[in-house]
Structure formats: structure tokens, C-alpha cells
């Protein structure tokens, strides 16, 4: 009986230590989430302004032609896969990889992983990797996004692949994060906006509209990548916060049950001792 009490007490202590860790991780994730959400909100106006400029050039010039808007003969797709650096974030990484597998099924592709988990996943799947230089998403800056965009645009113009898709997790709310596979190149989708009104007076670009457009596309792509990185970071922290909150709640419930078990065992031990004492006294 004493051995059972000791085992339950040790178990309670172990769960309490785990609960302290999960609670601390929940608080850290909450703090990081606020910063990540602010950064995500701050980068959106830049992306929208670039998008509007690209759309204006493409819609307002009848003689417009760019390599970034032409369908390529290559069916190969470059997936920019944005995942986390660590686990303990619920289904954040696994849901992203399921989205990637669904979109890439039956297609020829190459992967540019961002985040340690993305790199590990690409290596485990033995996928062709474009670059391993951006494997830590926590250290990724806007300058790194520009570098990634330049690498992708250079390879796209060379014909190494014909399409580019961004696979990331959109931050919807504190409790909802949605993985997406978004086509980014070629930019044919910007011509499909029916609500866009073309400019009445054509703007003159120096040296010409196509060169200006081609120069802006890497900037646009970097903005898209940075927006995806910011959204993914916010989504990861939100998922981790939710997972750690759930783990802390489960630990509290487990401790309550273990305390109840400990009290029952303790009461049974006391009852047995009293019974033995009474029995011994009657024998005397």
C-alpha cells in the first residue's frame, strides 16, 4: 500500500513539472504571437501597393509583354514550402505538409524549404531541393526574402521550372490557421480581375513598361514571400499557444485525478491500520 502511495505521489510531481513547462511555453508563444501578428499586419500595405502597380502596368499597356506573364513549356513547379523550426505546435506542420502533398500529387516539382521542419520533410521525401540556405524561418529577414525572390526569378527566366507556388499557413484567428498552396508565377492571375478598371491615359515608363514590370516582379515576389513568412510565424505561435494551453489543461485534470487516487489509497491505508490495531487489541 505504501509503495502505491509513493508511486502516485511521484506521478503527481512529474505531471506538475510538465505542467510548469507547458504553461511557460504557452506564455512565451503568446508573447511571440503578438509581435508576429503586428509584423504580418505591417507588411500587407507594401504588398498591396506593389500588386496595384503591377496590375496597372499590365492592364494599361496594350503592347505589354513580359516573361513573367507567359505560360512556360516546362510543367515543373517550384514550391516554396514554409514550415516551422520546431514541433510542439499541434497539427501546424502536419497540416501544411498534407496541403503540399495534395497540391503536388502527380506533378514534377522542386522544393525551396523555409524552416527546419520543411527541410527535414523535403529530405525525408527525397525531393529535389533548390536551396538549403534559408532553413531557419526564425532568422529570416526581409533581405533574405529579396534574395530568395531573386533566386527564384533567375531560375524561372532560365526555364528551370515553369511555375512557382507558395505553400504557407494563413493566420485567420487565434484559434484558426489555414494552410494554402498559392500560385505566384507566372502572373497570369492578375489579368482575371473583372473589377479592375484600366487607366484611361497610359503612363509612360522609362525605358519601357516591360522592363519596369520585370524589375518590379522580384520586389512583388519578395513581398509575397515575406507576407507568407509573417503569416506562418503568427500561425505557428498561435498553434503552439493553443497546443500548450490544451496540454496545461490536461495536466491539471490529470493532477486532480491523481490526487483523488492518492487520497483513496491513503484512506484505505489508514483504515487498514486502524483495523489491524483494533484486531490486535481484541486478541490481547
JSON list of C-alpha atoms in Angstrom, two decimals, residues 25-156:
[
{"chain": "A", "resi": 25, "resn": "UNK", "atom": "CA", "xyz": [5.71, 27.69, -23.32]},
{"chain": "A", "resi": 26, "resn": "UNK", "atom": "CA", "xyz": [2.13, 28.95, -23.59]},
{"chain": "A", "resi": 27, "resn": "UNK", "atom": "CA", "xyz": [3.14, 32.35, -22.18]},
{"chain": "A", "resi": 28, "resn": "UNK", "atom": "CA", "xyz": [6.19, 32.58, -24.48]},
{"chain": "A", "resi": 29, "resn": "UNK", "atom": "CA", "xyz": [4.07, 31.68, -27.52]},
{"chain": "A", "resi": 30, "resn": "UNK", "atom": "CA", "xyz": [1.50, 34.35, -26.55]},
{"chain": "A", "resi": 31, "resn": "UNK", "atom": "CA", "xyz": [4.24, 36.97, -26.35]},
{"chain": "A", "resi": 32, "resn": "UNK", "atom": "CA", "xyz": [5.77, 35.97, -29.70]},
{"chain": "A", "resi": 33, "resn": "UNK", "atom": "CA", "xyz": [2.33, 35.80, -31.30]},
{"chain": "A", "resi": 34, "resn": "UNK", "atom": "CA", "xyz": [1.61, 39.46, -30.64]},
{"chain": "A", "resi": 35, "resn": "UNK", "atom": "CA", "xyz": [4.87, 40.51, -32.28]},
{"chain": "A", "resi": 36, "resn": "UNK", "atom": "CA", "xyz": [4.38, 38.17, -35.25]},
{"chain": "A", "resi": 37, "resn": "UNK", "atom": "CA", "xyz": [0.82, 39.41, -35.82]},
{"chain": "A", "resi": 38, "resn": "UNK", "atom": "CA", "xyz": [1.97, 43.04, -35.75]},
{"chain": "A", "resi": 39, "resn": "UNK", "atom": "CA", "xyz": [4.68, 42.30, -38.30]},
{"chain": "A", "resi": 40, "resn": "UNK", "atom": "CA", "xyz": [2.17, 40.49, -40.53]},
{"chain": "A", "resi": 41, "resn": "UNK", "atom": "CA", "xyz": [-0.26, 43.43, -40.41]},
{"chain": "A", "resi": 42, "resn": "UNK", "atom": "CA", "xyz": [2.52, 45.96, -41.12]},
{"chain": "A", "resi": 43, "resn": "UNK", "atom": "CA", "xyz": [3.77, 44.24, -44.29]},
{"chain": "A", "resi": 44, "resn": "UNK", "atom": "CA", "xyz": [0.38, 44.00, -46.04]},
{"chain": "A", "resi": 45, "resn": "UNK", "atom": "CA", "xyz": [0.17, 47.64, -47.32]},
{"chain": "A", "resi": 46, "resn": "UNK", "atom": "CA", "xyz": [3.54, 47.22, -49.09]},
{"chain": "A", "resi": 47, "resn": "UNK", "atom": "CA", "xyz": [2.35, 44.06, -50.83]},
{"chain": "A", "resi": 48, "resn": "UNK", "atom": "CA", "xyz": [-0.97, 45.64, -51.87]},
{"chain": "A", "resi": 49, "resn": "UNK", "atom": "CA", "xyz": [0.74, 48.70, -53.35]},
{"chain": "A", "resi": 50, "resn": "UNK", "atom": "CA", "xyz": [3.12, 46.54, -55.41]},
{"chain": "A", "resi": 51, "resn": "UNK", "atom": "CA", "xyz": [0.22, 44.41, -56.60]},
{"chain": "A", "resi": 52, "resn": "UNK", "atom": "CA", "xyz": [-1.71, 47.52, -57.65]},
{"chain": "A", "resi": 53, "resn": "UNK", "atom": "CA", "xyz": [1.32, 48.85, -59.59]},
{"chain": "A", "resi": 54, "resn": "UNK", "atom": "CA", "xyz": [1.84, 45.55, -61.43]},
{"chain": "A", "resi": 55, "resn": "UNK", "atom": "CA", "xyz": [-1.84, 45.40, -62.27]},
{"chain": "A", "resi": 56, "resn": "UNK", "atom": "CA", "xyz": [-1.81, 48.98, -63.55]},
{"chain": "A", "resi": 57, "resn": "UNK", "atom": "CA", "xyz": [1.11, 48.34, -65.88]},
{"chain": "A", "resi": 58, "resn": "UNK", "atom": "CA", "xyz": [-0.33, 45.08, -67.20]},
{"chain": "A", "resi": 59, "resn": "UNK", "atom": "CA", "xyz": [-3.85, 46.46, -67.76]},
{"chain": "A", "resi": 60, "resn": "UNK", "atom": "CA", "xyz": [-2.88, 49.89, -69.04]},
{"chain": "A", "resi": 61, "resn": "UNK", "atom": "CA", "xyz": [-0.43, 48.96, -71.81]},
{"chain": "A", "resi": 62, "resn": "UNK", "atom": "CA", "xyz": [-1.71, 47.23, -74.93]},
{"chain": "A", "resi": 63, "resn": "UNK", "atom": "CA", "xyz": [1.75, 46.34, -76.23]},
{"chain": "A", "resi": 64, "resn": "UNK", "atom": "CA", "xyz": [2.79, 44.85, -72.91]},
{"chain": "A", "resi": 65, "resn": "UNK", "atom": "CA", "xyz": [4.75, 41.58, -72.84]},
{"chain": "A", "resi": 66, "resn": "UNK", "atom": "CA", "xyz": [6.81, 40.01, -70.06]},
{"chain": "A", "resi": 67, "resn": "UNK", "atom": "CA", "xyz": [8.47, 36.65, -69.39]},
{"chain": "A", "resi": 68, "resn": "UNK", "atom": "CA", "xyz": [6.69, 36.60, -66.01]},
{"chain": "A", "resi": 69, "resn": "UNK", "atom": "CA", "xyz": [3.24, 36.54, -67.63]},
{"chain": "A", "resi": 70, "resn": "UNK", "atom": "CA", "xyz": [3.86, 33.98, -70.35]},
{"chain": "A", "resi": 71, "resn": "UNK", "atom": "CA", "xyz": [2.97, 30.32, -69.95]},
{"chain": "A", "resi": 72, "resn": "UNK", "atom": "CA", "xyz": [6.12, 28.22, -69.86]},
{"chain": "A", "resi": 73, "resn": "UNK", "atom": "CA", "xyz": [6.71, 25.00, -71.77]},
{"chain": "A", "resi": 74, "resn": "UNK", "atom": "CA", "xyz": [8.05, 23.44, -68.56]},
{"chain": "A", "resi": 75, "resn": "UNK", "atom": "CA", "xyz": [5.47, 21.73, -66.33]},
{"chain": "A", "resi": 76, "resn": "UNK", "atom": "CA", "xyz": [7.86, 21.63, -63.39]},
{"chain": "A", "resi": 77, "resn": "UNK", "atom": "CA", "xyz": [6.71, 23.56, -60.31]},
{"chain": "A", "resi": 78, "resn": "UNK", "atom": "CA", "xyz": [8.86, 25.23, -57.68]},
{"chain": "A", "resi": 79, "resn": "UNK", "atom": "CA", "xyz": [7.18, 25.00, -54.27]},
{"chain": "A", "resi": 80, "resn": "UNK", "atom": "CA", "xyz": [8.28, 27.48, -51.62]},
{"chain": "A", "resi": 81, "resn": "UNK", "atom": "CA", "xyz": [7.42, 25.42, -48.54]},
{"chain": "A", "resi": 82, "resn": "UNK", "atom": "CA", "xyz": [7.16, 27.47, -45.33]},
{"chain": "A", "resi": 83, "resn": "UNK", "atom": "CA", "xyz": [7.01, 25.42, -42.13]},
{"chain": "A", "resi": 84, "resn": "UNK", "atom": "CA", "xyz": [8.25, 25.84, -38.56]},
{"chain": "A", "resi": 85, "resn": "UNK", "atom": "CA", "xyz": [11.62, 25.33, -36.92]},
{"chain": "A", "resi": 86, "resn": "UNK", "atom": "CA", "xyz": [10.29, 23.28, -34.01]},
{"chain": "A", "resi": 87, "resn": "UNK", "atom": "CA", "xyz": [7.44, 20.96, -33.10]},
{"chain": "A", "resi": 88, "resn": "UNK", "atom": "CA", "xyz": [5.05, 21.10, -30.12]},
{"chain": "A", "resi": 89, "resn": "UNK", "atom": "CA", "xyz": [2.62, 23.17, -32.21]},
{"chain": "A", "resi": 90, "resn": "UNK", "atom": "CA", "xyz": [-0.26, 20.74, -32.57]},
{"chain": "A", "resi": 91, "resn": "UNK", "atom": "CA", "xyz": [-1.04, 19.90, -36.19]},
{"chain": "A", "resi": 92, "resn": "UNK", "atom": "CA", "xyz": [0.59, 23.03, -37.63]},
{"chain": "A", "resi": 93, "resn": "UNK", "atom": "CA", "xyz": [3.39, 21.32, -39.59]},
{"chain": "A", "resi": 94, "resn": "UNK", "atom": "CA", "xyz": [1.50, 18.12, -40.44]},
{"chain": "A", "resi": 95, "resn": "UNK", "atom": "CA", "xyz": [-1.49, 20.05, -41.85]},
{"chain": "A", "resi": 96, "resn": "UNK", "atom": "CA", "xyz": [0.86, 22.12, -44.02]},
{"chain": "A", "resi": 97, "resn": "UNK", "atom": "CA", "xyz": [2.56, 19.01, -45.41]},
{"chain": "A", "resi": 98, "resn": "UNK", "atom": "CA", "xyz": [-0.83, 17.42, -46.16]},
{"chain": "A", "resi": 99, "resn": "UNK", "atom": "CA", "xyz": [-1.78, 20.53, -48.14]},
{"chain": "A", "resi": 100, "resn": "UNK", "atom": "CA", "xyz": [1.52, 20.35, -50.04]},
{"chain": "A", "resi": 101, "resn": "UNK", "atom": "CA", "xyz": [1.09, 16.64, -50.82]},
{"chain": "A", "resi": 102, "resn": "UNK", "atom": "CA", "xyz": [-2.44, 17.23, -52.07]},
{"chain": "A", "resi": 103, "resn": "UNK", "atom": "CA", "xyz": [-1.37, 20.08, -54.38]},
{"chain": "A", "resi": 104, "resn": "UNK", "atom": "CA", "xyz": [1.81, 18.38, -55.67]},
{"chain": "A", "resi": 105, "resn": "UNK", "atom": "CA", "xyz": [0.34, 14.92, -56.24]},
{"chain": "A", "resi": 106, "resn": "UNK", "atom": "CA", "xyz": [1.27, 13.60, -59.67]},
{"chain": "A", "resi": 107, "resn": "UNK", "atom": "CA", "xyz": [3.34, 16.68, -60.54]},
{"chain": "A", "resi": 108, "resn": "UNK", "atom": "CA", "xyz": [7.02, 17.21, -61.18]},
{"chain": "A", "resi": 109, "resn": "UNK", "atom": "CA", "xyz": [8.38, 19.67, -58.65]},
{"chain": "A", "resi": 110, "resn": "UNK", "atom": "CA", "xyz": [11.35, 21.16, -56.87]},
{"chain": "A", "resi": 111, "resn": "UNK", "atom": "CA", "xyz": [11.22, 22.47, -53.29]},
{"chain": "A", "resi": 112, "resn": "UNK", "atom": "CA", "xyz": [12.66, 25.57, -51.69]},
{"chain": "A", "resi": 113, "resn": "UNK", "atom": "CA", "xyz": [12.21, 24.83, -47.96]},
{"chain": "A", "resi": 114, "resn": "UNK", "atom": "CA", "xyz": [11.92, 27.59, -45.36]},
{"chain": "A", "resi": 115, "resn": "UNK", "atom": "CA", "xyz": [12.02, 26.32, -41.78]},
{"chain": "A", "resi": 116, "resn": "UNK", "atom": "CA", "xyz": [13.87, 23.34, -40.31]},
{"chain": "A", "resi": 117, "resn": "UNK", "atom": "CA", "xyz": [10.79, 21.11, -40.42]},
{"chain": "A", "resi": 118, "resn": "UNK", "atom": "CA", "xyz": [10.31, 21.90, -44.12]},
{"chain": "A", "resi": 119, "resn": "UNK", "atom": "CA", "xyz": [13.92, 20.97, -44.87]},
{"chain": "A", "resi": 120, "resn": "UNK", "atom": "CA", "xyz": [13.64, 17.74, -42.87]},
{"chain": "A", "resi": 121, "resn": "UNK", "atom": "CA", "xyz": [10.41, 16.88, -44.68]},
{"chain": "A", "resi": 122, "resn": "UNK", "atom": "CA", "xyz": [11.91, 17.54, -48.14]},
{"chain": "A", "resi": 123, "resn": "UNK", "atom": "CA", "xyz": [14.94, 15.38, -47.35]},
{"chain": "A", "resi": 124, "resn": "UNK", "atom": "CA", "xyz": [12.75, 12.62, -45.96]},
{"chain": "A", "resi": 125, "resn": "UNK", "atom": "CA", "xyz": [10.70, 12.64, -49.17]},
{"chain": "A", "resi": 126, "resn": "UNK", "atom": "CA", "xyz": [13.94, 12.75, -51.20]},
{"chain": "A", "resi": 127, "resn": "UNK", "atom": "CA", "xyz": [12.60, 15.75, -53.12]},
{"chain": "A", "resi": 128, "resn": "UNK", "atom": "CA", "xyz": [14.83, 17.93, -55.30]},
{"chain": "A", "resi": 129, "resn": "UNK", "atom": "CA", "xyz": [15.84, 20.98, -53.26]},
{"chain": "A", "resi": 130, "resn": "UNK", "atom": "CA", "xyz": [16.56, 24.35, -54.87]},
{"chain": "A", "resi": 131, "resn": "UNK", "atom": "CA", "xyz": [18.45, 25.79, -51.88]},
{"chain": "A", "resi": 132, "resn": "UNK", "atom": "CA", "xyz": [19.12, 24.93, -48.23]},
{"chain": "A", "resi": 133, "resn": "UNK", "atom": "CA", "xyz": [20.36, 28.41, -47.31]},
{"chain": "A", "resi": 134, "resn": "UNK", "atom": "CA", "xyz": [17.07, 29.56, -45.77]},
{"chain": "A", "resi": 135, "resn": "UNK", "atom": "CA", "xyz": [16.29, 26.65, -43.49]},
{"chain": "A", "resi": 136, "resn": "UNK", "atom": "CA", "xyz": [15.66, 28.68, -40.30]},
{"chain": "A", "resi": 137, "resn": "UNK", "atom": "CA", "xyz": [12.48, 30.72, -40.51]},
{"chain": "A", "resi": 138, "resn": "UNK", "atom": "CA", "xyz": [13.11, 32.41, -37.15]},
{"chain": "A", "resi": 139, "resn": "UNK", "atom": "CA", "xyz": [16.22, 34.12, -38.57]},
{"chain": "A", "resi": 140, "resn": "UNK", "atom": "CA", "xyz": [14.64, 35.05, -41.92]},
{"chain": "A", "resi": 141, "resn": "UNK", "atom": "CA", "xyz": [14.61, 38.78, -42.64]},
{"chain": "A", "resi": 142, "resn": "UNK", "atom": "CA", "xyz": [13.10, 40.90, -45.42]},
{"chain": "A", "resi": 143, "resn": "UNK", "atom": "CA", "xyz": [16.56, 40.99, -47.03]},
{"chain": "A", "resi": 144, "resn": "UNK", "atom": "CA", "xyz": [16.56, 37.17, -47.14]},
{"chain": "A", "resi": 145, "resn": "UNK", "atom": "CA", "xyz": [13.13, 37.26, -48.82]},
{"chain": "A", "resi": 146, "resn": "UNK", "atom": "CA", "xyz": [14.54, 39.55, -51.52]},
{"chain": "A", "resi": 147, "resn": "UNK", "atom": "CA", "xyz": [17.43, 37.13, -52.00]},
{"chain": "A", "resi": 148, "resn": "UNK", "atom": "CA", "xyz": [15.02, 34.19, -52.30]},
{"chain": "A", "resi": 149, "resn": "UNK", "atom": "CA", "xyz": [12.89, 36.13, -54.79]},
{"chain": "A", "resi": 150, "resn": "UNK", "atom": "CA", "xyz": [15.93, 36.92, -56.94]},
{"chain": "A", "resi": 151, "resn": "UNK", "atom": "CA", "xyz": [17.00, 33.25, -56.93]},
{"chain": "A", "resi": 152, "resn": "UNK", "atom": "CA", "xyz": [13.50, 32.12, -57.96]},
{"chain": "A", "resi": 153, "resn": "UNK", "atom": "CA", "xyz": [13.15, 34.77, -60.68]},
{"chain": "A", "resi": 154, "resn": "UNK", "atom": "CA", "xyz": [16.59, 33.95, -62.09]},
{"chain": "A", "resi": 155, "resn": "UNK", "atom": "CA", "xyz": [15.80, 30.23, -62.30]},
{"chain": "A", "resi": 156, "resn": "UNK", "atom": "CA", "xyz": [12.33, 30.95, -63.68]}
]
